[in-house]
Coordinates of C-alpha atoms and ligand atoms in Angstrom, one line a residue:
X8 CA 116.4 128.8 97.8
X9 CA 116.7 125.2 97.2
X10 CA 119.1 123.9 94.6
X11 CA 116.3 122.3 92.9
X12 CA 115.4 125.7 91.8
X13 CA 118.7 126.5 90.3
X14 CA 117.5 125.3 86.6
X15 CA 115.0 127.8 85.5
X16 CA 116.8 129.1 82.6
X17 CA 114.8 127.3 79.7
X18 CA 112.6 128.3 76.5
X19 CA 109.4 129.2 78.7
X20 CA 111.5 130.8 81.5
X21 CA 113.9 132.6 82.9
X22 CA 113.0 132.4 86.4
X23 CA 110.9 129.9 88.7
X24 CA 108.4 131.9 91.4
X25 CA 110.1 130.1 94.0
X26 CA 113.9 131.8 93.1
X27 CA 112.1 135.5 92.7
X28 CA 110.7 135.1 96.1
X29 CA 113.6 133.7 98.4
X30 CA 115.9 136.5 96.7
X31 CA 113.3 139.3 97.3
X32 CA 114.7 142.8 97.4
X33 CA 117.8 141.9 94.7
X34 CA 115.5 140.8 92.4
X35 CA 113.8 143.9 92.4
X36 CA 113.3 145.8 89.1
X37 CA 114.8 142.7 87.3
X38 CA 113.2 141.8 84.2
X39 CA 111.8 138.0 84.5
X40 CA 109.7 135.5 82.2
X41 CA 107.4 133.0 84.6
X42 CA 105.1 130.4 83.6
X43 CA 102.4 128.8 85.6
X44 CA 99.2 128.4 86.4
X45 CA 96.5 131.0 87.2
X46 CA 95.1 130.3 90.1
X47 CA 93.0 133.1 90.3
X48 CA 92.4 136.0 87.7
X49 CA 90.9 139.6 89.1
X50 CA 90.3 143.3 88.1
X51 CA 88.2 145.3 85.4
X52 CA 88.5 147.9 83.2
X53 CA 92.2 148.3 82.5
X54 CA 94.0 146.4 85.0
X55 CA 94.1 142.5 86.0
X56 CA 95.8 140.5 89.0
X57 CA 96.5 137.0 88.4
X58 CA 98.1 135.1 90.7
X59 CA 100.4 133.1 89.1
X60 CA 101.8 129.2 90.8
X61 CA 104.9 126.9 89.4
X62 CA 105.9 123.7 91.4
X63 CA 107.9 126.1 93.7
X64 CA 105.2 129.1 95.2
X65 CA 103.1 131.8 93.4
X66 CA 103.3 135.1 92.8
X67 CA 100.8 138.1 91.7
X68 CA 101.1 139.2 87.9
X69 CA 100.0 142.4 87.5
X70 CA 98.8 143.5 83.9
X71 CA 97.6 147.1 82.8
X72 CA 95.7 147.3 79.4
X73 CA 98.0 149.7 78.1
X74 CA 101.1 148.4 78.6
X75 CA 100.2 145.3 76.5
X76 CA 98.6 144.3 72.9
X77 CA 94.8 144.3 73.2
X78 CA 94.4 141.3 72.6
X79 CA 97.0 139.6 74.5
X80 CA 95.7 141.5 77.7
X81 CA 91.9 140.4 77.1
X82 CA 93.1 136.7 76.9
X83 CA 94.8 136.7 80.2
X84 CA 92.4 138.5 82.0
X85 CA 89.2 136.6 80.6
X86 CA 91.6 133.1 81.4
X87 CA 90.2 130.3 83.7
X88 CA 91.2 129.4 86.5
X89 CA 94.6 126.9 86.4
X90 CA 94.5 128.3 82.8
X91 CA 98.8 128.2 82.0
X92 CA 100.5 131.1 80.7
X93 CA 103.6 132.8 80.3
X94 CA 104.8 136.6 81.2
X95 CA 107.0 138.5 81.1
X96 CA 107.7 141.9 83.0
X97 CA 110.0 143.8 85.8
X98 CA 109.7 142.2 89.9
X99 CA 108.6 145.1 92.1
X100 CA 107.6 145.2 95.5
X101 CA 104.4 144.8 96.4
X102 CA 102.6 147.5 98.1
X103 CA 102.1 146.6 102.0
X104 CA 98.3 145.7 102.8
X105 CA 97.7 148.2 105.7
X106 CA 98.1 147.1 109.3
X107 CA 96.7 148.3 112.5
X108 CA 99.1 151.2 114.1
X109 CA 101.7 149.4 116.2
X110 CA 101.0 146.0 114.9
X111 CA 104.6 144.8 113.5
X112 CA 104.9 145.2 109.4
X113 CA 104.4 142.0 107.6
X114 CA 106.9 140.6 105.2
X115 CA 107.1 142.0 102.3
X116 CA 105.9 140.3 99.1
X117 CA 106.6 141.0 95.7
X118 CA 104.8 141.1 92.4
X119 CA 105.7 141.1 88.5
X120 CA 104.8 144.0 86.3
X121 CA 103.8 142.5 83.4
X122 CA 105.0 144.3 80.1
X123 CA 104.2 141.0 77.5
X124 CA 102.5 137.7 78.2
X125 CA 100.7 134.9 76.5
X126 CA 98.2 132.6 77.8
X127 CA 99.2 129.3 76.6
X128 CA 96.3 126.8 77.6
X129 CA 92.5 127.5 78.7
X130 CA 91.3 125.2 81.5
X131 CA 87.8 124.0 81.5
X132 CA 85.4 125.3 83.7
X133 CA 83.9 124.2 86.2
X134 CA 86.8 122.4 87.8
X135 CA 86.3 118.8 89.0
X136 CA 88.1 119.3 91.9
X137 CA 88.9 122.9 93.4
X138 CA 92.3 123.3 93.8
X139 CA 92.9 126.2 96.0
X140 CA 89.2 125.8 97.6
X141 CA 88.5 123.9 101.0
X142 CA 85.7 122.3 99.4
X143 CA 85.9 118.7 100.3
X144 CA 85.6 116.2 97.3
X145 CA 85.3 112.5 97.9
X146 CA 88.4 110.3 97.9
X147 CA 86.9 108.9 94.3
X148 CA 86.9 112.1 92.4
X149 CA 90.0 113.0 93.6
X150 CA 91.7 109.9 92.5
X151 CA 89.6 110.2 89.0
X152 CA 90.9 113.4 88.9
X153 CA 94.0 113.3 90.4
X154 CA 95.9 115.3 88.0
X155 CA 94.1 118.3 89.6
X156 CA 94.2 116.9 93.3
X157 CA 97.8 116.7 92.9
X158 CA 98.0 120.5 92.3
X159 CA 96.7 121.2 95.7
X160 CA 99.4 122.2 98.0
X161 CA 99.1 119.6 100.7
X162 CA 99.0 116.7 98.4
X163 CA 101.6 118.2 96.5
X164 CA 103.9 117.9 99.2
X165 CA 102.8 114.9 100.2
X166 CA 104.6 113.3 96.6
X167 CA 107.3 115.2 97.2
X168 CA 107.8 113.5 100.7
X169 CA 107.5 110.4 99.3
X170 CA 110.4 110.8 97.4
X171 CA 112.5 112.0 99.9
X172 CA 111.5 109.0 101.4
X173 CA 113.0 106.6 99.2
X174 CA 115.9 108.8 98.4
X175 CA 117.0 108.6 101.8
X176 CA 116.2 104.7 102.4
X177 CA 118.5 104.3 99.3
X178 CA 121.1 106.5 100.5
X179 CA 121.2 104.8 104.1
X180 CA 121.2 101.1 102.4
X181 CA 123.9 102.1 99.8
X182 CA 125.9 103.6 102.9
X183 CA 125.5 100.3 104.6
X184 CA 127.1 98.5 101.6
X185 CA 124.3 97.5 99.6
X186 CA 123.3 97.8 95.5
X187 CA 120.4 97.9 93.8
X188 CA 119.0 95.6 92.0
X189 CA 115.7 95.4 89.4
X190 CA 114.3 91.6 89.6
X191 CA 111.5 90.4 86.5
X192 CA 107.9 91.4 87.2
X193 CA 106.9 88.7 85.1
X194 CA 107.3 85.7 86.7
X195 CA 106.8 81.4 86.1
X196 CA 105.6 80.6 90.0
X197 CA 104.1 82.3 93.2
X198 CA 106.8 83.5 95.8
X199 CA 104.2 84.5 98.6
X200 CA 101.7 81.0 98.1
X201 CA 99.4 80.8 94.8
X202 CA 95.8 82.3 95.5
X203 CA 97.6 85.9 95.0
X204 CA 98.8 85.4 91.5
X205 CA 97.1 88.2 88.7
X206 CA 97.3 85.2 85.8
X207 CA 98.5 86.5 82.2
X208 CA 99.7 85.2 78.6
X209 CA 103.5 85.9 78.0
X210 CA 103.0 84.9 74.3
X211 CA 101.9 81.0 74.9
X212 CA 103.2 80.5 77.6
X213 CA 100.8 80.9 80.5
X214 CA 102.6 83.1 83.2
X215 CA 101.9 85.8 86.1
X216 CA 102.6 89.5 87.4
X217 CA 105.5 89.3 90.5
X218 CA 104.0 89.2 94.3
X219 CA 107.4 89.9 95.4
X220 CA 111.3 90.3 94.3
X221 CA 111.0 87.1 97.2
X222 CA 113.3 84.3 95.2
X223 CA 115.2 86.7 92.6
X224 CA 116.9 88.8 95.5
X225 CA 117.5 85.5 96.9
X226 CA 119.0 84.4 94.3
X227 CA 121.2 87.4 93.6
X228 CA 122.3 87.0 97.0
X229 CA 123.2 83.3 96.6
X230 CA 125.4 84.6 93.2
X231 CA 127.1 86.5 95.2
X232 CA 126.4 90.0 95.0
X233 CA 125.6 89.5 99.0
X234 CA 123.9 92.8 100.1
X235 CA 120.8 94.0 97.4
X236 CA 117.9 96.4 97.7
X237 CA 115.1 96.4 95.2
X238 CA 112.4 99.2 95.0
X239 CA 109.5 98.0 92.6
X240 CA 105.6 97.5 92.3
X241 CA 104.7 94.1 93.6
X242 CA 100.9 92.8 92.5
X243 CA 98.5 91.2 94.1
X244 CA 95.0 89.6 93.4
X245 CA 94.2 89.9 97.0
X246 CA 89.9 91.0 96.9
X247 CA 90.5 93.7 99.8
X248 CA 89.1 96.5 100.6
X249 CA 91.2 98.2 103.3
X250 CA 92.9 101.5 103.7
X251 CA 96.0 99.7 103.4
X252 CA 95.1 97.2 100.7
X253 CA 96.0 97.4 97.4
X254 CA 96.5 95.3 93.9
X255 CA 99.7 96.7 93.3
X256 CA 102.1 98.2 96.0
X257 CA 105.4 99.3 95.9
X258 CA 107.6 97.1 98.1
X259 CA 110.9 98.1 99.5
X260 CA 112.4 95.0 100.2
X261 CA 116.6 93.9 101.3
X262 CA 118.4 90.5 101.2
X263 CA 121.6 90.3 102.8
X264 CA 124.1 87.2 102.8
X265 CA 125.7 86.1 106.3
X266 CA 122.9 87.3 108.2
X267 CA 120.2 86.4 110.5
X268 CA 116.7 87.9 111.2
X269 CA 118.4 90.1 114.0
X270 CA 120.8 91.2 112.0
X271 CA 118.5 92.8 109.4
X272 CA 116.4 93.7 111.8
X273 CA 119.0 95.9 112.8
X274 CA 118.8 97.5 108.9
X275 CA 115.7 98.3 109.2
X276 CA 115.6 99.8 112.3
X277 CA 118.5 101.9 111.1
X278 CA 116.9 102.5 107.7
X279 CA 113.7 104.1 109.7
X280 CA 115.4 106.0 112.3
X281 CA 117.5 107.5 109.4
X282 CA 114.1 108.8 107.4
X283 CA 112.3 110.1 110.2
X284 CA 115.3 111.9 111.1
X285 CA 116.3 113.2 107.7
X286 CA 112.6 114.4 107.3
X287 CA 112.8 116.2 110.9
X288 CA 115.7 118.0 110.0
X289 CA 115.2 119.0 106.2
X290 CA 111.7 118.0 105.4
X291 CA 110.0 120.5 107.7
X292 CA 108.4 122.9 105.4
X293 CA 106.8 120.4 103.6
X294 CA 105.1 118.9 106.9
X295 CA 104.1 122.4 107.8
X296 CA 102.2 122.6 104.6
X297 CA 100.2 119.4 105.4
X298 CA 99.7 120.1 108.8
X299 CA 98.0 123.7 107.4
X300 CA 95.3 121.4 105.8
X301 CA 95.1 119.3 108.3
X302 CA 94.4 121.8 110.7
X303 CA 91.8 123.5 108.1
X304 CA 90.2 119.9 108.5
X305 CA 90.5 119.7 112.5
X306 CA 92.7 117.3 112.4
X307 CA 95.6 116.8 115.1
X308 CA 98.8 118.0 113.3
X309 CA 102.0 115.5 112.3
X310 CA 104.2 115.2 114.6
X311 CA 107.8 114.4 113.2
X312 CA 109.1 112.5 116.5
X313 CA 112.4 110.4 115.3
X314 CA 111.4 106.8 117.1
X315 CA 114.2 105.5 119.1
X316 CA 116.4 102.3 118.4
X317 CA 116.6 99.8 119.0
X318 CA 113.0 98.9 118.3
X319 CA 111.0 96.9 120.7
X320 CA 111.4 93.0 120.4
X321 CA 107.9 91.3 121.1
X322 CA 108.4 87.7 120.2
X323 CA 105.0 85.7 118.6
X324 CA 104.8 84.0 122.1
X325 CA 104.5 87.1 124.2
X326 CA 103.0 88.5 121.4
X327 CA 99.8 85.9 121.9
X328 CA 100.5 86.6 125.8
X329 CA 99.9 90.4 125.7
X330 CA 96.8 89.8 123.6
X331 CA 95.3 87.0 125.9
X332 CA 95.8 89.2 128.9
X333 CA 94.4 91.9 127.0
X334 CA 91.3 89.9 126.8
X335 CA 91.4 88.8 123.3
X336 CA 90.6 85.7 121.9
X337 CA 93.8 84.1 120.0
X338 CA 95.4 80.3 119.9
X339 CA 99.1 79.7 119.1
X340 CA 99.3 79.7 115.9
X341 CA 96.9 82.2 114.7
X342 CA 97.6 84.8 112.7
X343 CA 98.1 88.5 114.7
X344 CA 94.7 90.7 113.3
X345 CA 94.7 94.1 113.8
X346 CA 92.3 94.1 116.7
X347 CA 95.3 91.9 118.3
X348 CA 97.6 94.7 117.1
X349 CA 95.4 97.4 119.1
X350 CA 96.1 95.5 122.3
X351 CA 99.8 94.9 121.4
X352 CA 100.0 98.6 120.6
X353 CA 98.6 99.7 123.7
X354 CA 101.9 98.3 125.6
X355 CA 104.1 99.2 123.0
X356 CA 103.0 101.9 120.9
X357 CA 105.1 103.2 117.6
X358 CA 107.3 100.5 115.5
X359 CA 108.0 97.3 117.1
X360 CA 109.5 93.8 116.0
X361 CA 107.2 90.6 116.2
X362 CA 110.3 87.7 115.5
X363 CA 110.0 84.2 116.1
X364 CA 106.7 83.3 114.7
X365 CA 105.5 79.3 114.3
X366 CA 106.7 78.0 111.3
X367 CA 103.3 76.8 109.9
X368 CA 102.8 80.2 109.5
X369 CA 105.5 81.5 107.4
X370 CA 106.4 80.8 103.6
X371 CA 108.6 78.0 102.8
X372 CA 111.4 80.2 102.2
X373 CA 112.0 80.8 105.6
X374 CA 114.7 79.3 107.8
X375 CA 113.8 77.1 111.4
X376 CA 116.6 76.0 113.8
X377 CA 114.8 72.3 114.7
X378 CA 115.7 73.0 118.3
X379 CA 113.4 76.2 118.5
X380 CA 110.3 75.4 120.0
X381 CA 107.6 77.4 122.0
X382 CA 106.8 76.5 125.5
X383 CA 104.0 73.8 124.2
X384 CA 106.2 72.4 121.3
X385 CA 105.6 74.4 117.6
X386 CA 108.3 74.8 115.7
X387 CA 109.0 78.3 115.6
X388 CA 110.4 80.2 112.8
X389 CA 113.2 82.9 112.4
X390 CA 110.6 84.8 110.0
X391 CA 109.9 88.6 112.0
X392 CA 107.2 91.1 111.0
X393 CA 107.7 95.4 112.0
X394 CA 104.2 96.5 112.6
X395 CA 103.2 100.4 113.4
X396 CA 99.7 100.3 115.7
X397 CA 97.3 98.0 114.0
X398 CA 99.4 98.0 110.7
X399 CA 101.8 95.6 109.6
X400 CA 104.6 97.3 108.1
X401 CA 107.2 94.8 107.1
X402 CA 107.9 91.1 107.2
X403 CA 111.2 89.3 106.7
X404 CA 113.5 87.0 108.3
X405 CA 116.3 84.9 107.9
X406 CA 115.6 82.2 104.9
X407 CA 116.0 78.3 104.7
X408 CA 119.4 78.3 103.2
X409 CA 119.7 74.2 103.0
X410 CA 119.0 72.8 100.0
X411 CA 116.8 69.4 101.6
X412 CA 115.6 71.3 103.7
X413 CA 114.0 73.8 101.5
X414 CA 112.6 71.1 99.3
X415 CA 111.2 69.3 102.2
X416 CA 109.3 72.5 103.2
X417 CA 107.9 73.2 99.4
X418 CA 106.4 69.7 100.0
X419 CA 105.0 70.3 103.7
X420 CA 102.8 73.3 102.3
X421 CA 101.6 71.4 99.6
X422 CA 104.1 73.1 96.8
X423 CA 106.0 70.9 93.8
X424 CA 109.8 71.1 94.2
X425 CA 109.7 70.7 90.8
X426 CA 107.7 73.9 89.9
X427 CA 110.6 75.8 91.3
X428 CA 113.8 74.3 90.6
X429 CA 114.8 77.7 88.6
X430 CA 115.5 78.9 92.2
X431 CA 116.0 75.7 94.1
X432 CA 119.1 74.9 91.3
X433 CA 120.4 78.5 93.0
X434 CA 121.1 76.1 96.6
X435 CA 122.6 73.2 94.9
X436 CA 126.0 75.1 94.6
X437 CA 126.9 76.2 98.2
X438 CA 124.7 78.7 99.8
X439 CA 125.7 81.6 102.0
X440 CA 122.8 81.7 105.0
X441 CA 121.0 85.1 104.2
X442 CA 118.0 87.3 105.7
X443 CA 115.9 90.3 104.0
X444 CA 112.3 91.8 104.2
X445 CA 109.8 93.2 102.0
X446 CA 108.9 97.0 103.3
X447 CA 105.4 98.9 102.3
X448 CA 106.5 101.8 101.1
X449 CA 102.9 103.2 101.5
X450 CA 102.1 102.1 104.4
X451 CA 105.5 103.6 106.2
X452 CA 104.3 106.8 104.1
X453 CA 100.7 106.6 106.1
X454 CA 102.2 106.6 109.5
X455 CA 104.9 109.0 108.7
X456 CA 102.4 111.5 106.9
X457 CA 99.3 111.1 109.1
X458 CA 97.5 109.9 106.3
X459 CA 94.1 107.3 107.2
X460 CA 94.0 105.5 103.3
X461 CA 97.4 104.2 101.5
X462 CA 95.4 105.6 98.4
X463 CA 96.6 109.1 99.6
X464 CA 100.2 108.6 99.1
X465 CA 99.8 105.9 96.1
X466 CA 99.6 108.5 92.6
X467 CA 97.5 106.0 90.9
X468 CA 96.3 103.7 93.3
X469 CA 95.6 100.2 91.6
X470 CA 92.6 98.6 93.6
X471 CA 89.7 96.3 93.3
X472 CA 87.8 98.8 92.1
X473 CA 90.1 100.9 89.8
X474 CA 92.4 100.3 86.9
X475 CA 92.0 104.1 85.8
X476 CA 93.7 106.6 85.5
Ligands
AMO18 P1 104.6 90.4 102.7 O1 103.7 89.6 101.9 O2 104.2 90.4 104.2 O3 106.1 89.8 102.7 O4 104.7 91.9 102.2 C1 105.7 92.8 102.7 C2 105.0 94.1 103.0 O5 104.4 94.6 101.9 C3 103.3 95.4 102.2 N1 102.1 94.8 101.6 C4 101.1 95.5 101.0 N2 100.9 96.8 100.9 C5 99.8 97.3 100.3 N3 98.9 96.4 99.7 C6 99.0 95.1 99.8 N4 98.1 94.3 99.3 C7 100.2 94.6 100.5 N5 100.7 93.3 100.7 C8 101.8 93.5 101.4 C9 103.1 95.3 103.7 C10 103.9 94.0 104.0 O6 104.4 94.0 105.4 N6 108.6 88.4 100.5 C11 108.1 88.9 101.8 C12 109.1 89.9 102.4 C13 110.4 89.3 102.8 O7 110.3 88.3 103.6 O8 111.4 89.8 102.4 C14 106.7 89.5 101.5 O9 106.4 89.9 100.4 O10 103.7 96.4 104.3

């Protein structure tokens, strides 16, 4: 039983499913109330089976006419499917569907023998999107629907992996000394360059929606709370449409004072290698359960493999290299596309590190040591990306930390100092040099979960096409 169950005990019941069926045989002839939904409702004449779900497993209800009011018993039976109801009765075992001679016994299940009950909500029939049914819907009713979708098992557990996922980011970052922080979403001036920006009224004063904590966890950073995490949405007006696209994202994103790009670098390569090996070793059951659909779908299962550290280091010169020998067509100083990825990927498949990319390619926040040129002259940066295949996962690095500097850099890509003195002020007054990176929490979801679309692990995926539900 997991702990979560502990807390059935409220109006509507005494029990969940979940705690009847991991204590099994002491449970037996207990008198329990469960609620759930009716996932399917059978029998004639006197008796009905209905099997009977809550957030923690199901279990089969079984009602005989006489043992209840009329009325009461005609309702349940006559129920919907996902209808909600409550009952009450005494947990017996099952009786053991028969098995071949010699063939070992199967577990044994149990079932509730149902002396009161009430159904509590009808559900409308036909059902947009079959719950229990393989029937495959399209991506787009499921999302329009996706307070059903998210009763299906595998998608179910897919949510509940996603929180596991952040819970144990945060608990590896707090470990490692850092606090959480929640920066404004509502915001005077781009952080990630100004094409991005979703424009909005904050009374009269024109404004926009956040592309990134970028300058406020800098600027905690710089007031001295030195090591701060933020989860929190992040929007942007990109016109995409990807698989790993969205409008609004949830970013994951660190800044840390005293460091450089290698040092958080090290974080996050930390931070990974302690989810994938927290999921390995607690999460199982809920990879089982969507490696059951995928299989119903032919699809190869999830493999939980916990990637070694310290991640590969390709730098943006090698980088261009590997693709050039690859026979791809890229000049320094192009941006890495995911058909570069695939031939980066095919030498170094699973997470790896691109560091050191030209400066003309990264914001103006990030830092450049003047002497760090590639072999033909750029200016390289200390700004890093994590990418996972063809998918870009991360990007960070260490940050310009000197206030002329910084200024000058706002001017080289065509930025007005003065529109963002409320974070170049922050520099004026001694600045500790400091690194961080921005995380996709979706797209880390898609390669730990198997999942092709960031839509599948986003509950109410915000895209070009969809501001509902
Ligand atoms: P960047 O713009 O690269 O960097 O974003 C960081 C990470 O966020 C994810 N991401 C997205 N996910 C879904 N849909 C989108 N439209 C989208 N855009 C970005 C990606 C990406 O790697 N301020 C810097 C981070 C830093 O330097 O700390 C930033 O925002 O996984």
């Amino acid at each position: 039983m997991r702990d979560s169950d502990n807390w059935a005990s409220t109006f509507y019941r005494s029990h969940t499913i979940g705690q009847i069926i991991s204590n099994g045989e002491d449970m037996i002839g207990q008198e329990v109330t469960i609620a759930g939904y009716a996932e399917s409702v059978r029998g004639r004449g006197g008796i009905c089976f209905v099997m009977l779900r809550d957030g923690t497993g199901k279990i089969q209800a079984f009602l005989k006419r006489e043992n209840l009011e009329d009325s009461t018993f005609e309702a349940i039976q006559s129920a919907s499917r996902e209808s909600t109801m409550v009952v009450t009765g005494k947990v017996a075992k099952k009786r053991p569907p028969k098995t071949p001679e010699g063939s070992p016994s199967p577990p044994p299940e149990y079932e509730v023998t149902v002396a009161s009950g009430e159904l509590l909500t009808t559900a409308h029939a036909p059902l947009p999107v079959g719950v229990i049914d393989d029937v495959n819907v399209g991506l787009d009713t499921r999302l329009d629907n996706r307070h059903l979708d998210l009763r299906r098992r595998h998608v179910n557990a897919m949510f509940i992996l996603r929180s596991k996922v952040l819970q144990y980011g945060r608990e590896h970052l707090i470990q490692e000394g850092f606090n959480e922080i929640n920066s404004p979403k509502i915001i005077a001036s781009a952080s990630e360059g100004g094409t991005n920006l979703f424009p909005m009224m904050y009374f009269d004063t024109p404004a926009y929606l956040s592309q990134s904590p970028q300058l406020y966890k800098q600027l905690a950073v710089l007031g001295g709370l030195e090591r701060v995490f933020e989860i929190g949405p992040a929007f942007r007006a990109e016109k995409h449409d990807t698989y790993r696209h969205l409008n609004e994202f949830v970013s994951f994103d660190i800044e840390a004072a005293w460091c450089d790009d290698e040092d958080v670098m090290g974080v996050l390569e930390r931070m990974i290698h302690t989810i994938w090996k927290s999921v390995a070793e607690q999460d199982s059951h809920l990879i089982e359960i969507i490696n059951e659909y995928r299989d119903s779908q032919d699809l190869d299962p999830v493999v939980v493999e916990v990637p070694k550290i310290p991640f590969p280091r390709i730098s943006y010169d090698e980088a261009v290299k590997i693709v050039r020998e690859g026979g791809g067509a890229i000049e320094w100083g192009d941006d890495i596309e995911s058909h570069h990825c695939d031939l980066i990927a095919e030498k170094h498949p699973g997470f790896h590190f691109i560091p050191r990319w030209p400066m003309s390619m990264k914001p103006f926040y990030i830092h450049h040591k003047e002497q760090e040129k590639s072999a033909d002259g750029g200016q390289l940066s200390r700004g890093f990306d994590l990418n996972y295949g063809r998918d870009e996962m991360t990007s960070g690095g260490q940050r310009e930390h000197r206030f002329e500097v910084l200024e000058n850099n706002l001017r080289s890509m065509g930025l007005d100092p003065n529109d963002f003195t409320f974070y170049t002020d922050g520099f004026r007054y001694g600045a500790p040099p400091h690194a961080g990176w921005g995380l996709g929490v979706a797209r880390l979801l898609m390669v730990l979960t198997g999942a092709g679309n960031v839509r599948e692990v986003v509950l109410f995926p915000r895209d070009r096409s969809r501001v509902t539900p």
